[in-house]
């Protein structure tokens, strides 16, 4: 028969019989189940073969150790071999093996007595004596009682994640266990090659306060390197004891390494100055058990502290990103000084804090999303989510579940419950771009949200209350869509509480030079290039182009020109796209002026208006269409330039 003997807790042993295939892990389906986060769900497998038993790591996070060595491939087990999985230590025993296992698993596997009292013995002799010791009932019962007290206290402090507070609690536990102790401390090291530093220390003897952080690095490093707890029963009888220990007058010492699967954290050490009490072998076993649990508590506290710092860093970065986003989404990021743009921005300022829906209209690329961001980030909801959805980019069948969410099993592929964007945007703002492309069935559900401030997920019955401000945008004529039945009239009036119309770029040409300068600067920064700017002739053509794609088209043109332009160059007419520079050089010369840029622009506009009127045979509506401007703008320019 083969079995594993669990010797994790000193004085306690538990036997696990092995089957032909035995799985060890944290999952409830395993053959040997360990409830510890350092143990993977399926950690290791032990299989019986013709030659004996093999142990294999099943891709665990913290590894499988035979003794102190991790295994990387299936490994044969020998009788009496020590297996370490997470915080658990087990001994493999095969009664059918030709190699007999020891009748007792002595404490020499994890402890070592350096000096015995009165009659010093070689270490080897002491180990043999310990191996033959048996604990009678009178000695075991008080040991078991103290161990139970220790477990009760460790459960009570299991939720302490502040490392310094945890270490102070640990010291108090040790003093409770060992009332004769005079000094106890925890010393930790940053890495394997650094000296230990006392992190927490407590003493009952005020005369020891002056010695403060005095400790024996030699004793500590020996405990760490040998991975064993060490006991000095009487320091006065051992000439090998360091001067630092004799300085503080300690007569009996126990030093235990704080061992975790990944590393050794440091040591836990306790000292007694009493001439009448010396730490015993039973004390060392209990102290070693305490140290093994303390190591896991400290390791958990360090992980929690690392996680807390990471969360604080992420929170700080998120806060900074929100600040940057708010700055980028403010009015300062909207370029222009035209009267029409100023009117739009004034309206945005007035309605930013209003809870009502806003319908933003304008041609594609005119900057509707920028206005929506300005509305959100200049409102009282600025610290809450700003969620954007392009209704035209989502297939009709998916738009409803994207907006309102769905319950698990609502349709094929709904393997889990998912929040919709309205829930994500709760307390904040949702921006529905291209609202005119939304299906009438989805429009009805949106109308209910606007009216009742509540929704139901697809496939669900629970009513979810929400508080979301809705901003919508479209480049379509919704009134025409209402007439054809493509857009609900009741929804239109719910969305159109505050209408904001963004004029196309061709109606605010005075903003174009400012936008050109802005996009030129940002494009040069993006590609790491320097250009001297646009030539006056190029600026004139850019200003007078109709820009059917509006601001988006202007930005793309500038970015393309900067990407292709040589360093330190002046961007001339030859760098412009063909659709912008389609005038012949003769026509361009006719529009040149020896005056200022404004005079050149004025002259060019007069010539182009006259050419358009001639081509349209005096029809002003047709001429405005040829020029890419509204009839109202044309009349304003005819009056300003005194053109009859």
PDB file of N, CA and C in Angstrom, residues 495-577:
ATOM      1  N   UNK A 495     -36.391  64.188 -28.215  1.00  0.00           N
ATOM      2  CA  UNK A 495     -34.954  64.456 -28.401  1.00  0.00           C
ATOM      3  C   UNK A 495     -34.688  65.930 -28.674  1.00  0.00           C
ATOM      4  N   UNK A 496     -35.592  66.570 -29.317  1.00  0.00           N
ATOM      5  CA  UNK A 496     -35.376  67.930 -29.814  1.00  0.00           C
ATOM      6  C   UNK A 496     -35.777  68.996 -28.780  1.00  0.00           C
ATOM      7  N   UNK A 497     -35.585  68.680 -27.486  1.00  0.00           N
ATOM      8  CA  UNK A 497     -35.890  69.661 -26.442  1.00  0.00           C
ATOM      9  C   UNK A 497     -35.020  70.892 -26.637  1.00  0.00           C
ATOM     10  N   UNK A 498     -33.699  70.663 -26.836  1.00  0.00           N
ATOM     11  CA  UNK A 498     -32.762  71.755 -27.125  1.00  0.00           C
ATOM     12  C   UNK A 498     -32.072  71.432 -28.445  1.00  0.00           C
ATOM     13  N   UNK A 499     -32.441  72.090 -29.537  1.00  0.00           N
ATOM     14  CA  UNK A 499     -31.762  71.836 -30.822  1.00  0.00           C
ATOM     15  C   UNK A 499     -30.510  72.700 -30.968  1.00  0.00           C
ATOM     16  N   UNK A 500     -29.455  72.078 -31.452  1.00  0.00           N
ATOM     17  CA  UNK A 500     -28.213  72.807 -31.753  1.00  0.00           C
ATOM     18  C   UNK A 500     -27.808  72.457 -33.175  1.00  0.00           C
ATOM     19  N   UNK A 501     -27.725  73.459 -34.042  1.00  0.00           N
ATOM     20  CA  UNK A 501     -27.322  73.227 -35.427  1.00  0.00           C
ATOM     21  C   UNK A 501     -25.904  73.753 -35.641  1.00  0.00           C
ATOM     22  N   UNK A 502     -25.050  72.910 -36.210  1.00  0.00           N
ATOM     23  CA  UNK A 502     -23.667  73.305 -36.496  1.00  0.00           C
ATOM     24  C   UNK A 502     -23.570  73.654 -37.974  1.00  0.00           C
ATOM     25  N   UNK A 503     -23.225  74.883 -38.286  1.00  0.00           N
ATOM     26  CA  UNK A 503     -23.132  75.273 -39.701  1.00  0.00           C
ATOM     27  C   UNK A 503     -21.975  74.570 -40.384  1.00  0.00           C
ATOM     28  N   UNK A 504     -22.091  74.281 -41.676  1.00  0.00           N
ATOM     29  CA  UNK A 504     -20.979  73.639 -42.396  1.00  0.00           C
ATOM     30  C   UNK A 504     -19.791  74.587 -42.496  1.00  0.00           C
ATOM     31  N   UNK A 505     -18.659  74.034 -42.805  1.00  0.00           N
ATOM     32  CA  UNK A 505     -17.427  74.821 -42.838  1.00  0.00           C
ATOM     33  C   UNK A 505     -17.472  75.892 -43.925  1.00  0.00           C
ATOM     34  N   UNK A 506     -18.162  75.626 -45.013  1.00  0.00           N
ATOM     35  CA  UNK A 506     -18.213  76.600 -46.097  1.00  0.00           C
ATOM     36  C   UNK A 506     -18.974  77.862 -45.700  1.00  0.00           C
ATOM     37  N   UNK A 507     -19.748  77.800 -44.602  1.00  0.00           N
ATOM     38  CA  UNK A 507     -20.478  78.963 -44.134  1.00  0.00           C
ATOM     39  C   UNK A 507     -19.725  79.735 -43.049  1.00  0.00           C
ATOM     40  N   UNK A 508     -18.571  79.266 -42.689  1.00  0.00           N
ATOM     41  CA  UNK A 508     -17.748  79.983 -41.701  1.00  0.00           C
ATOM     42  C   UNK A 508     -16.271  79.917 -42.136  1.00  0.00           C
ATOM     43  N   UNK A 509     -16.043  80.494 -43.320  1.00  0.00           N
ATOM     44  CA  UNK A 509     -14.717  80.427 -43.925  1.00  0.00           C
ATOM     45  C   UNK A 509     -13.654  81.143 -43.100  1.00  0.00           C
ATOM     46  N   UNK A 510     -14.073  82.131 -42.284  1.00  0.00           N
ATOM     47  CA  UNK A 510     -13.094  82.842 -41.467  1.00  0.00           C
ATOM     48  C   UNK A 510     -12.462  81.941 -40.405  1.00  0.00           C
ATOM     49  N   UNK A 511     -13.077  80.759 -40.157  1.00  0.00           N
ATOM     50  CA  UNK A 511     -12.487  79.806 -39.208  1.00  0.00           C
ATOM     51  C   UNK A 511     -11.414  78.932 -39.850  1.00  0.00           C
ATOM     52  N   UNK A 512     -11.404  78.873 -41.191  1.00  0.00           N
ATOM     53  CA  UNK A 512     -10.512  77.932 -41.881  1.00  0.00           C
ATOM     54  C   UNK A 512      -9.033  78.234 -41.634  1.00  0.00           C
ATOM     55  N   UNK A 513      -8.549  79.495 -41.731  1.00  0.00           N
ATOM     56  CA  UNK A 513      -7.129  79.735 -41.459  1.00  0.00           C
ATOM     57  C   UNK A 513      -6.700  79.299 -40.060  1.00  0.00           C
ATOM     58  N   UNK A 514      -7.571  79.496 -39.047  1.00  0.00           N
ATOM     59  CA  UNK A 514      -7.241  79.061 -37.684  1.00  0.00           C
ATOM     60  C   UNK A 514      -7.169  77.536 -37.608  1.00  0.00           C
ATOM     61  N   UNK A 515      -8.076  76.869 -38.285  1.00  0.00           N
ATOM     62  CA  UNK A 515      -8.059  75.401 -38.281  1.00  0.00           C
ATOM     63  C   UNK A 515      -6.833  74.865 -39.006  1.00  0.00           C
ATOM     64  N   UNK A 516      -6.466  75.521 -40.122  1.00  0.00           N
ATOM     65  CA  UNK A 516      -5.274  75.094 -40.865  1.00  0.00           C
ATOM     66  C   UNK A 516      -4.045  75.166 -39.966  1.00  0.00           C
ATOM     67  N   UNK A 517      -3.906  76.286 -39.230  1.00  0.00           N
ATOM     68  CA  UNK A 517      -2.753  76.450 -38.336  1.00  0.00           C
ATOM     69  C   UNK A 517      -2.768  75.400 -37.229  1.00  0.00           C
ATOM     70  N   UNK A 518      -3.953  75.131 -36.677  1.00  0.00           N
ATOM     71  CA  UNK A 518      -4.071  74.142 -35.590  1.00  0.00           C
ATOM     72  C   UNK A 518      -3.729  72.733 -36.077  1.00  0.00           C
ATOM     73  N   UNK A 519      -4.306  72.312 -37.183  1.00  0.00           N
ATOM     74  CA  UNK A 519      -4.052  70.967 -37.701  1.00  0.00           C
ATOM     75  C   UNK A 519      -2.613  70.830 -38.194  1.00  0.00           C
ATOM     76  N   UNK A 520      -2.043  71.917 -38.705  1.00  0.00           N
ATOM     77  CA  UNK A 520      -0.647  71.878 -39.159  1.00  0.00           C
ATOM     78  C   UNK A 520       0.279  71.621 -37.974  1.00  0.00           C
ATOM     79  N   UNK A 521       0.037  72.298 -36.858  1.00  0.00           N
ATOM     80  CA  UNK A 521       0.877  72.123 -35.671  1.00  0.00           C
ATOM     81  C   UNK A 521       0.749  70.711 -35.104  1.00  0.00           C
ATOM     82  N   UNK A 522      -0.493  70.224 -34.976  1.00  0.00           N
ATOM     83  CA  UNK A 522      -0.688  68.882 -34.412  1.00  0.00           C
ATOM     84  C   UNK A 522      -0.150  67.795 -35.342  1.00  0.00           C
ATOM     85  N   UNK A 523      -0.277  67.976 -36.643  1.00  0.00           N
ATOM     86  CA  UNK A 523       0.228  66.974 -37.596  1.00  0.00           C
ATOM     87  C   UNK A 523       1.744  66.907 -37.574  1.00  0.00           C
ATOM     88  N   UNK A 524       2.394  68.060 -37.494  1.00  0.00           N
ATOM     89  CA  UNK A 524       3.863  68.085 -37.417  1.00  0.00           C
ATOM     90  C   UNK A 524       4.346  67.373 -36.159  1.00  0.00           C
ATOM     91  N   UNK A 525       3.626  67.575 -35.041  1.00  0.00           N
ATOM     92  CA  UNK A 525       3.995  66.898 -33.796  1.00  0.00           C
ATOM     93  C   UNK A 525       3.804  65.391 -33.919  1.00  0.00           C
ATOM     94  N   UNK A 526       2.747  64.967 -34.609  1.00  0.00           N
ATOM     95  CA  UNK A 526       2.468  63.536 -34.747  1.00  0.00           C
ATOM     96  C   UNK A 526       3.537  62.813 -35.557  1.00  0.00           C
ATOM     97  N   UNK A 527       3.998  63.432 -36.650  1.00  0.00           N
ATOM     98  CA  UNK A 527       4.960  62.757 -37.536  1.00  0.00           C
ATOM     99  C   UNK A 527       6.395  63.167 -37.255  1.00  0.00           C
ATOM    100  N   UNK A 528       6.599  64.073 -36.290  1.00  0.00           N
ATOM    101  CA  UNK A 528       7.954  64.518 -35.956  1.00  0.00           C
ATOM    102  C   UNK A 528       8.622  65.282 -37.080  1.00  0.00           C
ATOM    103  N   UNK A 529       7.854  66.159 -37.701  1.00  0.00           N
ATOM    104  CA  UNK A 529       8.371  66.901 -38.847  1.00  0.00           C
ATOM    105  C   UNK A 529       8.130  68.391 -38.639  1.00  0.00           C
ATOM    106  N   UNK A 530       8.974  69.210 -39.267  1.00  0.00           N
ATOM    107  CA  UNK A 530       8.819  70.660 -39.171  1.00  0.00           C
ATOM    108  C   UNK A 530       8.628  71.236 -40.568  1.00  0.00           C
ATOM    109  N   UNK A 531       7.551  72.027 -40.735  1.00  0.00           N
ATOM    110  CA  UNK A 531       7.337  72.743 -41.998  1.00  0.00           C
ATOM    111  C   UNK A 531       7.116  74.218 -41.675  1.00  0.00           C
ATOM    112  N   UNK A 532       7.374  75.060 -42.655  1.00  0.00           N
ATOM    113  CA  UNK A 532       7.315  76.508 -42.421  1.00  0.00           C
ATOM    114  C   UNK A 532       5.913  77.073 -42.587  1.00  0.00           C
ATOM    115  N   UNK A 533       4.989  76.273 -43.099  1.00  0.00           N
ATOM    116  CA  UNK A 533       3.625  76.733 -43.252  1.00  0.00           C
ATOM    117  C   UNK A 533       3.188  76.726 -44.704  1.00  0.00           C
ATOM    118  N   UNK A 534       1.939  77.184 -44.946  1.00  0.00           N
ATOM    119  CA  UNK A 534       1.382  77.231 -46.291  1.00  0.00           C
ATOM    120  C   UNK A 534       1.702  78.573 -46.960  1.00  0.00           C
ATOM    121  N   UNK A 535       1.946  78.505 -48.251  1.00  0.00           N
ATOM    122  CA  UNK A 535       2.117  79.731 -49.045  1.00  0.00           C
ATOM    123  C   UNK A 535       0.770  80.458 -49.129  1.00  0.00           C
ATOM    124  N   UNK A 536       0.768  81.798 -49.295  1.00  0.00           N
ATOM    125  CA  UNK A 536      -0.492  82.554 -49.356  1.00  0.00           C
ATOM    126  C   UNK A 536      -1.446  82.046 -50.435  1.00  0.00           C
ATOM    127  N   UNK A 537      -0.899  81.669 -51.612  1.00  0.00           N
ATOM    128  CA  UNK A 537      -1.760  81.175 -52.682  1.00  0.00           C
ATOM    129  C   UNK A 537      -2.471  79.880 -52.258  1.00  0.00           C
ATOM    130  N   UNK A 538      -1.742  79.010 -51.524  1.00  0.00           N
ATOM    131  CA  UNK A 538      -2.328  77.751 -51.062  1.00  0.00           C
ATOM    132  C   UNK A 538      -3.415  78.015 -50.023  1.00  0.00           C
ATOM    133  N   UNK A 539      -3.157  78.975 -49.126  1.00  0.00           N
ATOM    134  CA  UNK A 539      -4.147  79.321 -48.101  1.00  0.00           C
ATOM    135  C   UNK A 539      -5.422  79.843 -48.759  1.00  0.00           C
ATOM    136  N   UNK A 540      -5.254  80.684 -49.802  1.00  0.00           N
ATOM    137  CA  UNK A 540      -6.415  81.247 -50.504  1.00  0.00           C
ATOM    138  C   UNK A 540      -7.283  80.146 -51.087  1.00  0.00           C
ATOM    139  N   UNK A 541      -6.650  79.163 -51.735  1.00  0.00           N
ATOM    140  CA  UNK A 541      -7.404  78.064 -52.316  1.00  0.00           C
ATOM    141  C   UNK A 541      -8.076  77.203 -51.244  1.00  0.00           C
ATOM    142  N   UNK A 542      -7.370  76.979 -50.117  1.00  0.00           N
ATOM    143  CA  UNK A 542      -7.946  76.202 -49.023  1.00  0.00           C
ATOM    144  C   UNK A 542      -9.157  76.906 -48.426  1.00  0.00           C
ATOM    145  N   UNK A 543      -9.059  78.234 -48.289  1.00  0.00           N
ATOM    146  CA  UNK A 543     -10.155  78.999 -47.704  1.00  0.00           C
ATOM    147  C   UNK A 543     -11.387  78.955 -48.606  1.00  0.00           C
ATOM    148  N   UNK A 544     -11.191  79.008 -49.893  1.00  0.00           N
ATOM    149  CA  UNK A 544     -12.311  79.120 -50.822  1.00  0.00           C
ATOM    150  C   UNK A 544     -12.812  77.791 -51.365  1.00  0.00           C
ATOM    151  N   UNK A 545     -12.225  76.715 -50.934  1.00  0.00           N
ATOM    152  CA  UNK A 545     -12.724  75.398 -51.315  1.00  0.00           C
ATOM    153  C   UNK A 545     -14.055  75.145 -50.587  1.00  0.00           C
ATOM    154  N   UNK A 546     -14.955  74.401 -51.191  1.00  0.00           N
ATOM    155  CA  UNK A 546     -16.301  74.205 -50.626  1.00  0.00           C
ATOM    156  C   UNK A 546     -16.330  73.256 -49.423  1.00  0.00           C
ATOM    157  N   UNK A 547     -15.350  72.397 -49.253  1.00  0.00           N
ATOM    158  CA  UNK A 547     -15.223  71.449 -48.146  1.00  0.00           C
ATOM    159  C   UNK A 547     -16.513  70.653 -47.904  1.00  0.00           C
ATOM    160  N   UNK A 548     -16.884  69.789 -48.829  1.00  0.00           N
ATOM    161  CA  UNK A 548     -18.089  68.960 -48.624  1.00  0.00           C
ATOM    162  C   UNK A 548     -17.954  68.018 -47.423  1.00  0.00           C
ATOM    163  N   UNK A 549     -16.711  67.643 -47.082  1.00  0.00           N
ATOM    164  CA  UNK A 549     -16.486  66.781 -45.906  1.00  0.00           C
ATOM    165  C   UNK A 549     -16.276  67.556 -44.631  1.00  0.00           C
ATOM    166  N   UNK A 550     -16.384  68.898 -44.708  1.00  0.00           N
ATOM    167  CA  UNK A 550     -16.306  69.781 -43.549  1.00  0.00           C
ATOM    168  C   UNK A 550     -14.968  69.651 -42.797  1.00  0.00           C
ATOM    169  N   UNK A 551     -15.017  69.802 -41.460  1.00  0.00           N
ATOM    170  CA  UNK A 551     -13.781  69.871 -40.664  1.00  0.00           C
ATOM    171  C   UNK A 551     -12.984  68.581 -40.797  1.00  0.00           C
ATOM    172  N   UNK A 552     -13.660  67.463 -40.864  1.00  0.00           N
ATOM    173  CA  UNK A 552     -12.959  66.180 -40.973  1.00  0.00           C
ATOM    174  C   UNK A 552     -12.129  66.138 -42.256  1.00  0.00           C
ATOM    175  N   UNK A 553     -12.686  66.627 -43.357  1.00  0.00           N
ATOM    176  CA  UNK A 553     -11.954  66.638 -44.624  1.00  0.00           C
ATOM    177  C   UNK A 553     -10.767  67.574 -44.552  1.00  0.00           C
ATOM    178  N   UNK A 554     -10.947  68.759 -43.951  1.00  0.00           N
ATOM    179  CA  UNK A 554      -9.844  69.715 -43.825  1.00  0.00           C
ATOM    180  C   UNK A 554      -8.702  69.108 -43.019  1.00  0.00           C
ATOM    181  N   UNK A 555      -9.030  68.457 -41.919  1.00  0.00           N
ATOM    182  CA  UNK A 555      -7.996  67.833 -41.081  1.00  0.00           C
ATOM    183  C   UNK A 555      -7.243  66.755 -41.861  1.00  0.00           C
ATOM    184  N   UNK A 556      -7.969  65.918 -42.580  1.00  0.00           N
ATOM    185  CA  UNK A 556      -7.321  64.848 -43.347  1.00  0.00           C
ATOM    186  C   UNK A 556      -6.406  65.402 -44.435  1.00  0.00           C
ATOM    187  N   UNK A 557      -6.837  66.494 -45.093  1.00  0.00           N
ATOM    188  CA  UNK A 557      -6.014  67.107 -46.147  1.00  0.00           C
ATOM    189  C   UNK A 557      -4.713  67.628 -45.569  1.00  0.00           C
ATOM    190  N   UNK A 558      -4.789  68.339 -44.441  1.00  0.00           N
ATOM    191  CA  UNK A 558      -3.576  68.891 -43.820  1.00  0.00           C
ATOM    192  C   UNK A 558      -2.648  67.763 -43.379  1.00  0.00           C
ATOM    193  N   UNK A 559      -3.199  66.715 -42.772  1.00  0.00           N
ATOM    194  CA  UNK A 559      -2.368  65.592 -42.317  1.00  0.00           C
ATOM    195  C   UNK A 559      -1.684  64.913 -43.493  1.00  0.00           C
ATOM    196  N   UNK A 560      -2.397  64.747 -44.631  1.00  0.00           N
ATOM    197  CA  UNK A 560      -1.797  64.116 -45.812  1.00  0.00           C
ATOM    198  C   UNK A 560      -0.674  64.975 -46.372  1.00  0.00           C
ATOM    199  N   UNK A 561      -0.889  66.291 -46.425  1.00  0.00           N
ATOM    200  CA  UNK A 561       0.135  67.194 -46.972  1.00  0.00           C
ATOM    201  C   UNK A 561       1.383  67.171 -46.105  1.00  0.00           C
ATOM    202  N   UNK A 562       1.202  67.231 -44.777  1.00  0.00           N
ATOM    203  CA  UNK A 562       2.357  67.233 -43.861  1.00  0.00           C
ATOM    204  C   UNK A 562       3.127  65.923 -43.969  1.00  0.00           C
ATOM    205  N   UNK A 563       2.424  64.822 -44.121  1.00  0.00           N
ATOM    206  CA  UNK A 563       3.088  63.518 -44.225  1.00  0.00           C
ATOM    207  C   UNK A 563       3.985  63.439 -45.456  1.00  0.00           C
ATOM    208  N   UNK A 564       3.551  64.043 -46.562  1.00  0.00           N
ATOM    209  CA  UNK A 564       4.297  63.946 -47.823  1.00  0.00           C
ATOM    210  C   UNK A 564       5.301  65.069 -48.014  1.00  0.00           C
ATOM    211  N   UNK A 565       5.182  66.146 -47.244  1.00  0.00           N
ATOM    212  CA  UNK A 565       6.034  67.331 -47.462  1.00  0.00           C
ATOM    213  C   UNK A 565       7.446  67.111 -46.941  1.00  0.00           C
ATOM    214  N   UNK A 566       8.458  67.725 -47.611  1.00  0.00           N
ATOM    215  CA  UNK A 566       9.828  67.674 -47.098  1.00  0.00           C
ATOM    216  C   UNK A 566       9.957  68.529 -45.834  1.00  0.00           C
ATOM    217  N   UNK A 567      10.976  68.230 -45.023  1.00  0.00           N
ATOM    218  CA  UNK A 567      11.247  69.037 -43.831  1.00  0.00           C
ATOM    219  C   UNK A 567      11.592  70.471 -44.221  1.00  0.00           C
ATOM    220  N   UNK A 568      11.209  71.409 -43.341  1.00  0.00           N
ATOM    221  CA  UNK A 568      11.542  72.830 -43.502  1.00  0.00           C
ATOM    222  C   UNK A 568      11.066  73.407 -44.832  1.00  0.00           C
ATOM    223  N   UNK A 569       9.966  72.882 -45.341  1.00  0.00           N
ATOM    224  CA  UNK A 569       9.476  73.371 -46.632  1.00  0.00           C
ATOM    225  C   UNK A 569       8.289  74.304 -46.426  1.00  0.00           C
ATOM    226  N   UNK A 570       8.016  75.098 -47.457  1.00  0.00           N
ATOM    227  CA  UNK A 570       6.804  75.907 -47.501  1.00  0.00           C
ATOM    228  C   UNK A 570       5.807  75.162 -48.371  1.00  0.00           C
ATOM    229  N   UNK A 571       4.611  74.980 -47.872  1.00  0.00           N
ATOM    230  CA  UNK A 571       3.613  74.166 -48.566  1.00  0.00           C
ATOM    231  C   UNK A 571       2.909  75.027 -49.605  1.00  0.00           C
ATOM    232  N   UNK A 572       3.220  74.776 -50.852  1.00  0.00           N
ATOM    233  CA  UNK A 572       2.658  75.565 -51.942  1.00  0.00           C
ATOM    234  C   UNK A 572       1.452  74.910 -52.575  1.00  0.00           C
ATOM    235  N   UNK A 573       0.974  75.523 -53.671  1.00  0.00           N
ATOM    236  CA  UNK A 573      -0.204  75.027 -54.377  1.00  0.00           C
ATOM    237  C   UNK A 573       0.030  73.615 -54.904  1.00  0.00           C
ATOM    238  N   UNK A 574       1.271  73.300 -55.263  1.00  0.00           N
ATOM    239  CA  UNK A 574       1.568  71.990 -55.824  1.00  0.00           C
ATOM    240  C   UNK A 574       1.364  70.859 -54.817  1.00  0.00           C
ATOM    241  N   UNK A 575       1.320  71.191 -53.521  1.00  0.00           N
ATOM    242  CA  UNK A 575       1.118  70.172 -52.498  1.00  0.00           C
ATOM    243  C   UNK A 575      -0.364  69.903 -52.238  1.00  0.00           C
ATOM    244  N   UNK A 576      -1.249  70.741 -52.774  1.00  0.00           N
ATOM    245  CA  UNK A 576      -2.676  70.598 -52.521  1.00  0.00           C
ATOM    246  C   UNK A 576      -3.268  69.480 -53.368  1.00  0.00           C
ATOM    247  N   UNK A 577      -4.328  68.821 -52.884  1.00  0.00           N
ATOM    248  CA  UNK A 577      -5.015  67.804 -53.699  1.00  0.00           C
ATOM    249  C   UNK A 577      -5.600  68.433 -54.963  1.00  0.00           C
TER     250      UNK A 577
END
